[in-house]
Amino acid sequence: MIESTILLQESWHALRRRVEDRLEEYVDRGPDCPDVLRDSMAYSLLAGGKRMRPILVLLACQACGGDPETAIPAACAIEMVHTYSLIHDDLPAMDDDDLRRGRPTNHVRFGDGQAVLAGDALLTLAFEILAKDIHPAEVAAACCADLASAAGPEGMVGGQTADLEAEQTGVTTLEELEAIHLRKTGRLLCAALRLGARIAGANDQDLTMLTRYGDCVGLAFQIADDLLDMVGDEGKMGKAVRKDAGHGKSTYPSLLGEQESRRTARRLIDQACEAVAPFGERGHRLQALARFVLERDH
Ligand code: IPE
Ligand code: IPE
Ligand code: MG
Ligand code: MG
Ligand code: MG
């Protein structure tokens, strides 16, 4: 366990650096577009963040015996989709937040209209990158389909819609809340794993194991996010805390209480680790990452 945490720390820094260098290339030297659009995209994309989804792409690729370098474009594409979702999530019409990744939110800096467009551009660029930079073409097409399904109406956007609706109607059962979390957060984490695996040439069995891991980690990740909204530190998180209750959000802690939420998250992480146990040593970093989700303070 300690050994795998060290392994993860070492690889996390190195992999993160590689992803960030490529993200910079994609945005700064990429699109021929108005300066303000490039600046607003770069502003949120290059503002840090844990880069959890790109790291998942690369670790899944490694776990399935692939070369993570070949998965860097997919790692960048997922981070672009995630960043777009954050920009839109922060808008006044949604969560109305002023702070993200330690800086004023995109709409505070660039205005609401430009923030919508920065999100639109990141979402679109992500698919251009997958289509052009993942080889062979059949794998690129499968990656596009996986990411579209995870980000779209069946996935993240559907989950965000249910989350907005629940602000009005409330959520009374754990099943309803779980269904929201699985879509809103879980599906994109699963897509990260599936893309990494596809690029490594994984078989259906590997994809199934990783999807099981992703569902559990996704739920636990959102439980941790809800708990950190309650007890976390704004400075460490780089975003406002103690907002969910004021918005009437149904969260794990609001439904189950803090202690039971923590127990549920721990159980999910154990299940995630079990799901990737058949990968043996190649899956150790994924297990360490799952543990990080529980222990994180940011
Ligand atoms: C925040 O995601 C939104 C949720 C899905 C809970 P992250 O906590 O991964 O945010 P960054 O990428 O580190 O900023
Ligand atoms: C948003 O969840 C998840 C997304 C799909 C963007 P939250 O609204 O809880 O995320 P934070 O707390 O603002 O990061
Ligand atoms: Mg939200
Ligand atoms: Mg939010
Ligand atoms: Mg939150």
CSV table of C-alpha atoms and ligand atoms in Angstrom, one decimal:
chain,number,residue,atom,x,y,z
A,1,MET,CA,0.0,0.0,0.0
A,2,ILE,CA,2.7,2.5,1.0
A,3,GLU,CA,4.8,1.3,-1.9
A,4,SER,CA,2.0,1.8,-4.3
A,5,THR,CA,1.4,5.3,-3.0
A,6,ILE,CA,5.0,6.2,-3.7
A,7,LEU,CA,4.8,4.7,-7.1
A,8,LEU,CA,1.7,6.8,-7.8
A,9,GLN,CA,3.3,10.0,-6.6
A,10,GLU,CA,6.3,9.5,-8.8
A,11,SER,CA,4.3,8.7,-11.9
A,12,TRP,CA,1.6,11.3,-11.2
A,13,HIS,CA,4.1,14.2,-11.4
A,14,ALA,CA,5.8,12.9,-14.5
A,15,LEU,CA,2.5,12.0,-16.3
A,16,ARG,CA,0.9,15.3,-15.3
A,17,ARG,CA,3.8,17.3,-16.7
A,18,ARG,CA,3.5,15.4,-20.1
A,19,VAL,CA,-0.2,16.1,-20.2
A,20,GLU,CA,0.2,19.8,-19.3
A,21,ASP,CA,2.9,20.3,-21.9
A,22,ARG,CA,0.6,18.8,-24.6
A,23,LEU,CA,-2.4,20.8,-23.4
A,24,GLU,CA,-0.4,24.0,-23.8
A,25,GLU,CA,0.6,23.0,-27.3
A,26,TYR,CA,-3.0,22.2,-28.3
A,27,VAL,CA,-4.3,25.5,-27.1
A,28,ASP,CA,-1.5,28.0,-27.5
A,29,ARG,CA,-0.2,26.8,-30.8
A,30,GLY,CA,-3.3,25.2,-32.2
A,31,PRO,CA,-6.5,26.8,-33.3
A,32,ASP,CA,-6.5,29.8,-35.7
A,33,CYS,CA,-9.2,31.8,-33.8
A,34,PRO,CA,-9.8,35.2,-32.1
A,35,ASP,CA,-7.3,35.9,-29.4
A,36,VAL,CA,-10.0,36.3,-26.7
A,37,LEU,CA,-11.2,32.8,-27.5
A,38,ARG,CA,-7.8,31.3,-27.2
A,39,ASP,CA,-7.1,33.2,-24.0
A,40,SER,CA,-10.4,32.2,-22.4
A,41,MET,CA,-9.8,28.5,-23.3
A,42,ALA,CA,-6.2,28.6,-21.9
A,43,TYR,CA,-7.3,30.5,-18.8
A,44,SER,CA,-9.3,27.6,-17.4
A,45,LEU,CA,-7.5,24.7,-19.1
A,46,LEU,CA,-4.0,25.7,-18.0
A,47,ALA,CA,-5.0,26.8,-14.5
A,48,GLY,CA,-3.9,23.5,-12.8
A,49,GLY,CA,-6.4,21.1,-11.4
A,50,LYS,CA,-5.6,17.6,-10.3
A,51,ARG,CA,-5.7,16.2,-13.8
A,52,MET,CA,-7.3,13.1,-12.4
A,53,ARG,CA,-9.0,12.1,-15.6
A,54,PRO,CA,-5.9,12.3,-17.9
A,55,ILE,CA,-3.9,10.3,-15.3
A,56,LEU,CA,-6.7,7.7,-15.4
A,57,VAL,CA,-6.4,7.5,-19.2
A,58,LEU,CA,-2.6,6.9,-19.0
A,59,LEU,CA,-2.8,4.5,-16.0
A,60,ALA,CA,-5.5,2.4,-17.8
A,61,CYS,CA,-3.4,2.3,-20.9
A,62,GLN,CA,-0.4,1.1,-18.8
A,63,ALA,CA,-2.5,-1.5,-17.0
A,64,CYS,CA,-3.6,-3.0,-20.3
A,65,GLY,CA,0.0,-3.2,-21.5
A,66,GLY,CA,0.1,-0.1,-23.7
A,67,ASP,CA,2.5,2.8,-24.1
A,68,PRO,CA,1.0,5.8,-22.3
A,69,GLU,CA,2.7,8.2,-24.7
A,70,THR,CA,0.2,7.0,-27.4
A,71,ALA,CA,-2.7,8.0,-25.1
A,72,ILE,CA,-1.6,11.6,-24.4
A,73,PRO,CA,-4.0,13.1,-27.0
A,74,ALA,CA,-6.9,11.2,-25.4
A,75,ALA,CA,-5.8,12.3,-22.0
A,76,CYS,CA,-5.9,15.9,-23.2
A,77,ALA,CA,-9.3,15.5,-24.9
A,78,ILE,CA,-10.9,14.2,-21.7
A,79,GLU,CA,-9.4,17.1,-19.7
A,80,MET,CA,-10.8,19.6,-22.3
A,81,VAL,CA,-14.3,18.1,-21.9
A,82,HIS,CA,-14.0,18.1,-18.1
A,83,THR,CA,-12.8,21.8,-18.1
A,84,TYR,CA,-15.7,22.8,-20.4
A,85,SER,CA,-18.1,21.1,-17.9
A,86,LEU,CA,-16.6,23.1,-15.0
A,87,ILE,CA,-16.8,26.4,-16.9
A,88,HIS,CA,-20.5,25.9,-17.6
A,89,ASP,CA,-21.2,24.5,-14.2
A,90,ASP,CA,-19.8,27.7,-12.6
A,91,LEU,CA,-22.0,30.0,-14.7
A,92,PRO,CA,-24.6,32.2,-12.9
A,93,ALA,CA,-27.4,30.2,-14.5
A,94,MET,CA,-26.0,27.1,-12.9
A,95,ASP,CA,-24.0,27.0,-9.7
A,96,ASP,CA,-23.0,30.7,-9.9
A,97,ASP,CA,-19.4,30.3,-8.6
A,98,ASP,CA,-16.7,32.9,-8.5
A,99,LEU,CA,-13.6,30.8,-7.8
A,100,ARG,CA,-12.3,27.8,-9.7
A,101,ARG,CA,-8.8,26.2,-9.7
A,102,GLY,CA,-7.6,29.0,-7.5
A,103,ARG,CA,-8.6,31.9,-9.8
A,104,PRO,CA,-11.8,33.9,-10.7
A,105,THR,CA,-14.1,31.7,-12.7
A,106,ASN,CA,-14.1,32.0,-16.5
A,107,HIS,CA,-17.3,34.1,-16.7
A,108,VAL,CA,-16.0,36.5,-13.9
A,109,ARG,CA,-12.9,37.1,-16.0
A,110,PHE,CA,-14.3,37.1,-19.5
A,111,GLY,CA,-18.0,37.6,-19.2
A,112,ASP,CA,-20.9,35.0,-19.4
A,113,GLY,CA,-21.1,34.9,-23.2
A,114,GLN,CA,-17.4,34.3,-23.7
A,115,ALA,CA,-17.4,31.7,-21.0
A,116,VAL,CA,-20.1,29.8,-22.8
A,117,LEU,CA,-18.1,30.0,-26.0
A,118,ALA,CA,-14.8,28.9,-24.3
A,119,GLY,CA,-16.6,25.8,-23.0
A,120,ASP,CA,-18.1,25.1,-26.5
A,121,ALA,CA,-14.7,25.4,-28.1
A,122,LEU,CA,-13.0,23.1,-25.6
A,123,LEU,CA,-15.7,20.5,-26.1
A,124,THR,CA,-15.4,20.6,-29.9
A,125,LEU,CA,-11.6,20.7,-29.9
A,126,ALA,CA,-11.6,17.5,-27.8
A,127,PHE,CA,-13.3,15.5,-30.5
A,128,GLU,CA,-11.1,17.0,-33.3
A,129,ILE,CA,-8.0,15.8,-31.3
A,130,LEU,CA,-9.4,12.3,-30.8
A,131,ALA,CA,-10.3,12.0,-34.5
A,132,LYS,CA,-7.0,13.3,-35.8
A,133,ASP,CA,-4.4,12.2,-33.2
A,134,ILE,CA,-5.5,8.7,-32.2
A,135,HIS,CA,-4.5,5.8,-34.5
A,136,PRO,CA,-5.7,3.6,-36.1
A,137,ALA,CA,-8.9,5.2,-37.3
A,138,GLU,CA,-11.1,2.4,-35.8
A,139,VAL,CA,-9.7,3.1,-32.3
A,140,ALA,CA,-10.2,6.9,-32.8
A,141,ALA,CA,-13.8,6.3,-33.8
A,142,ALA,CA,-14.5,4.0,-30.8
A,143,CYS,CA,-12.9,6.7,-28.5
A,144,CYS,CA,-15.1,9.4,-30.0
A,145,ALA,CA,-18.2,7.3,-29.4
A,146,ASP,CA,-17.2,6.5,-25.8
A,147,LEU,CA,-16.4,10.1,-25.0
A,148,ALA,CA,-19.6,11.4,-26.6
A,149,SER,CA,-21.8,8.9,-24.8
A,150,ALA,CA,-20.1,9.7,-21.5
A,151,ALA,CA,-20.3,13.5,-21.9
A,152,GLY,CA,-23.7,13.8,-23.6
A,153,PRO,CA,-27.3,13.3,-22.6
A,154,GLU,CA,-26.9,9.8,-21.2
A,155,GLY,CA,-23.8,10.9,-19.3
A,156,MET,CA,-22.5,14.1,-17.8
A,157,VAL,CA,-25.0,16.5,-19.3
A,158,GLY,CA,-27.9,14.2,-18.3
A,159,GLY,CA,-26.5,14.0,-14.8
A,160,GLN,CA,-26.1,17.8,-14.6
A,161,THR,CA,-29.7,18.1,-15.8
A,162,ALA,CA,-30.9,15.7,-13.1
A,163,ASP,CA,-28.8,17.6,-10.5
A,164,LEU,CA,-30.4,20.9,-11.5
A,165,GLU,CA,-33.9,19.4,-11.4
A,166,ALA,CA,-33.1,17.9,-8.0
A,167,GLU,CA,-32.5,21.4,-6.6
A,168,GLN,CA,-36.2,22.0,-7.1
A,169,THR,CA,-37.7,18.6,-6.4
A,170,GLY,CA,-35.2,17.2,-3.9
A,171,VAL,CA,-33.9,13.7,-3.8
A,172,THR,CA,-35.2,11.3,-1.2
A,173,THR,CA,-33.6,7.9,-2.0
A,174,LEU,CA,-30.0,6.8,-2.2
A,175,GLU,CA,-30.8,5.2,-5.6
A,176,GLU,CA,-31.9,8.5,-7.1
A,177,LEU,CA,-28.8,10.3,-5.8
A,178,GLU,CA,-26.5,7.5,-7.0
A,179,ALA,CA,-28.1,7.7,-10.4
A,180,ILE,CA,-27.2,11.4,-10.6
A,181,HIS,CA,-23.7,10.9,-9.4
A,182,LEU,CA,-23.0,8.0,-11.8
A,183,ARG,CA,-23.9,10.2,-14.7
A,184,LYS,CA,-22.6,13.5,-13.6
A,185,THR,CA,-19.2,12.4,-12.5
A,186,GLY,CA,-18.9,8.6,-13.0
A,187,ARG,CA,-19.4,8.4,-16.7
A,188,LEU,CA,-16.5,10.7,-17.6
A,189,LEU,CA,-14.1,8.9,-15.3
A,190,CYS,CA,-15.2,5.6,-16.9
A,191,ALA,CA,-14.6,7.1,-20.4
A,192,ALA,CA,-11.1,8.1,-19.3
A,193,LEU,CA,-10.3,4.5,-18.4
A,194,ARG,CA,-12.0,3.0,-21.5
A,195,LEU,CA,-10.1,5.4,-23.8
A,196,GLY,CA,-6.8,4.4,-22.3
A,197,ALA,CA,-7.7,0.8,-22.5
A,198,ARG,CA,-8.8,1.0,-26.1
A,199,ILE,CA,-5.6,2.7,-27.2
A,200,ALA,CA,-3.7,-0.2,-25.5
A,201,GLY,CA,-5.7,-2.7,-27.5
A,202,ALA,CA,-7.6,-4.1,-24.5
A,203,ASN,CA,-10.1,-6.9,-24.7
A,204,ASP,CA,-13.7,-6.7,-23.6
A,205,GLN,CA,-12.9,-8.3,-20.2
A,206,ASP,CA,-10.4,-5.6,-19.5
A,207,LEU,CA,-12.9,-2.9,-20.5
A,208,THR,CA,-15.5,-4.5,-18.2
A,209,MET,CA,-13.2,-4.5,-15.2
A,210,LEU,CA,-12.1,-0.9,-15.8
A,211,THR,CA,-15.7,0.2,-16.1
A,212,ARG,CA,-16.6,-1.5,-12.8
A,213,TYR,CA,-13.6,0.3,-11.2
A,214,GLY,CA,-14.7,3.6,-12.8
A,215,ASP,CA,-18.2,3.4,-11.6
A,216,CYS,CA,-17.0,2.8,-8.0
A,217,VAL,CA,-14.3,5.5,-8.1
A,218,GLY,CA,-16.7,8.0,-9.8
A,219,LEU,CA,-19.3,7.6,-7.0
A,220,ALA,CA,-16.6,7.8,-4.3
A,221,PHE,CA,-15.1,10.8,-6.0
A,222,GLN,CA,-18.4,12.7,-5.9
A,223,ILE,CA,-19.0,11.7,-2.3
A,224,ALA,CA,-15.6,13.1,-1.5
A,225,ASP,CA,-16.4,16.3,-3.4
A,226,ASP,CA,-19.7,16.7,-1.4
A,227,LEU,CA,-17.9,16.1,1.9
A,228,LEU,CA,-15.2,18.6,1.0
A,229,ASP,CA,-17.9,21.1,0.2
A,230,MET,CA,-18.9,20.7,3.8
A,231,VAL,CA,-15.6,20.4,5.6
A,232,GLY,CA,-12.9,21.4,3.1
A,233,ASP,CA,-10.7,24.4,2.9
A,234,GLU,CA,-11.3,27.0,0.1
A,235,GLY,CA,-7.6,27.7,-0.2
A,236,LYS,CA,-6.6,24.1,-0.7
A,237,MET,CA,-9.6,23.3,-3.0
A,238,GLY,CA,-9.2,26.4,-5.2
A,239,LYS,CA,-13.0,26.8,-5.2
A,240,ALA,CA,-15.7,28.0,-2.9
A,241,VAL,CA,-16.9,25.6,-0.2
A,242,ARG,CA,-20.1,25.4,1.8
A,243,LYS,CA,-22.2,26.2,-1.2
A,244,ASP,CA,-24.3,23.0,-1.7
A,245,ALA,CA,-26.5,23.4,1.4
A,246,GLY,CA,-27.4,27.0,0.4
A,247,HIS,CA,-28.4,25.8,-3.1
A,248,GLY,CA,-30.6,23.1,-1.7
A,249,LYS,CA,-28.4,20.4,-3.2
A,250,SER,CA,-29.1,16.8,-2.3
A,251,THR,CA,-25.7,15.3,-1.5
A,252,TYR,CA,-24.5,12.1,0.1
A,253,PRO,CA,-23.8,13.9,3.4
A,254,SER,CA,-27.2,15.7,3.3
A,255,LEU,CA,-28.9,12.3,2.8
A,256,LEU,CA,-26.7,9.9,4.9
A,257,GLY,CA,-24.8,12.1,7.2
A,258,GLU,CA,-21.0,12.6,7.2
A,259,GLN,CA,-19.9,9.3,8.9
A,260,GLU,CA,-22.1,7.0,6.8
A,261,SER,CA,-21.0,8.9,3.6
A,262,ARG,CA,-17.4,8.2,4.5
A,263,ARG,CA,-18.1,4.6,5.2
A,264,THR,CA,-19.9,4.3,1.8
A,265,ALA,CA,-16.9,5.9,0.0
A,266,ARG,CA,-14.5,3.5,1.7
A,267,ARG,CA,-16.6,0.6,0.7
A,268,LEU,CA,-16.7,1.8,-2.9
A,269,ILE,CA,-12.9,2.3,-3.0
A,270,ASP,CA,-12.4,-1.3,-1.7
A,271,GLN,CA,-14.7,-2.5,-4.5
A,272,ALA,CA,-12.8,-0.5,-7.1
A,273,CYS,CA,-9.5,-2.0,-5.9
A,274,GLU,CA,-10.9,-5.5,-6.1
A,275,ALA,CA,-12.2,-4.8,-9.6
A,276,VAL,CA,-8.7,-4.2,-11.0
A,277,ALA,CA,-7.0,-6.9,-8.8
A,278,PRO,CA,-6.8,-9.2,-11.9
A,279,PHE,CA,-4.4,-6.8,-13.6
A,280,GLY,CA,-1.9,-7.8,-10.9
A,281,GLU,CA,1.1,-5.4,-10.5
A,282,ARG,CA,0.1,-3.4,-13.6
A,283,GLY,CA,-3.1,-2.3,-11.8
A,284,HIS,CA,-1.3,-1.2,-8.6
A,285,ARG,CA,-1.2,2.5,-9.6
A,286,LEU,CA,-5.0,2.4,-10.3
A,287,GLN,CA,-5.5,1.1,-6.8
A,288,ALA,CA,-3.3,3.8,-5.3
A,289,LEU,CA,-5.3,6.4,-7.3
A,290,ALA,CA,-8.5,5.0,-5.9
A,291,ARG,CA,-7.2,5.4,-2.4
A,292,PHE,CA,-6.1,9.0,-3.2
A,293,VAL,CA,-9.8,9.8,-4.0
A,294,LEU,CA,-10.7,9.1,-0.4
A,295,GLU,CA,-7.7,10.8,1.2
A,296,ARG,CA,-7.6,13.9,-0.9
A,297,ASP,CA,-8.1,17.4,0.7
A,298,HIS,CA,-8.4,19.2,-2.6
B,1,IPE,C1,-14.6,18.8,-9.9
B,1,IPE,O1,-13.7,17.9,-10.5
B,1,IPE,C2,-16.0,18.5,-10.4
B,1,IPE,C3,-16.5,17.2,-10.0
B,1,IPE,C4,-16.8,16.3,-10.8
B,1,IPE,C5,-16.8,16.9,-8.6
B,1,IPE,P1,-12.2,17.9,-10.0
B,1,IPE,O2,-12.2,17.8,-8.5
B,1,IPE,O3,-11.5,16.8,-10.7
B,1,IPE,O4,-11.6,19.3,-10.4
B,1,IPE,P2,-10.2,19.7,-11.0
B,1,IPE,O5,-10.0,19.2,-12.3
B,1,IPE,O6,-9.2,19.1,-10.0
B,1,IPE,O7,-10.2,21.2,-10.9
B,2,IPE,C1,-20.2,19.3,-11.1
B,2,IPE,O1,-20.4,18.9,-9.8
B,2,IPE,C2,-19.8,18.1,-11.9
B,2,IPE,C3,-19.6,18.5,-13.3
B,2,IPE,C4,-20.1,17.7,-14.2
B,2,IPE,C5,-19.0,19.7,-13.7
B,2,IPE,P1,-20.3,20.1,-8.7
B,2,IPE,O2,-21.1,21.3,-9.1
B,2,IPE,O3,-20.4,19.5,-7.4
B,2,IPE,O4,-18.8,20.5,-8.9
B,2,IPE,P2,-18.0,21.6,-8.1
B,2,IPE,O5,-18.2,21.4,-6.7
B,2,IPE,O6,-18.6,22.9,-8.6
B,2,IPE,O7,-16.6,21.5,-8.6
B,3,MG,MG,-22.9,21.6,-10.1
B,4,MG,MG,-20.5,23.4,-9.1
B,5,MG,MG,-19.3,20.0,-5.6
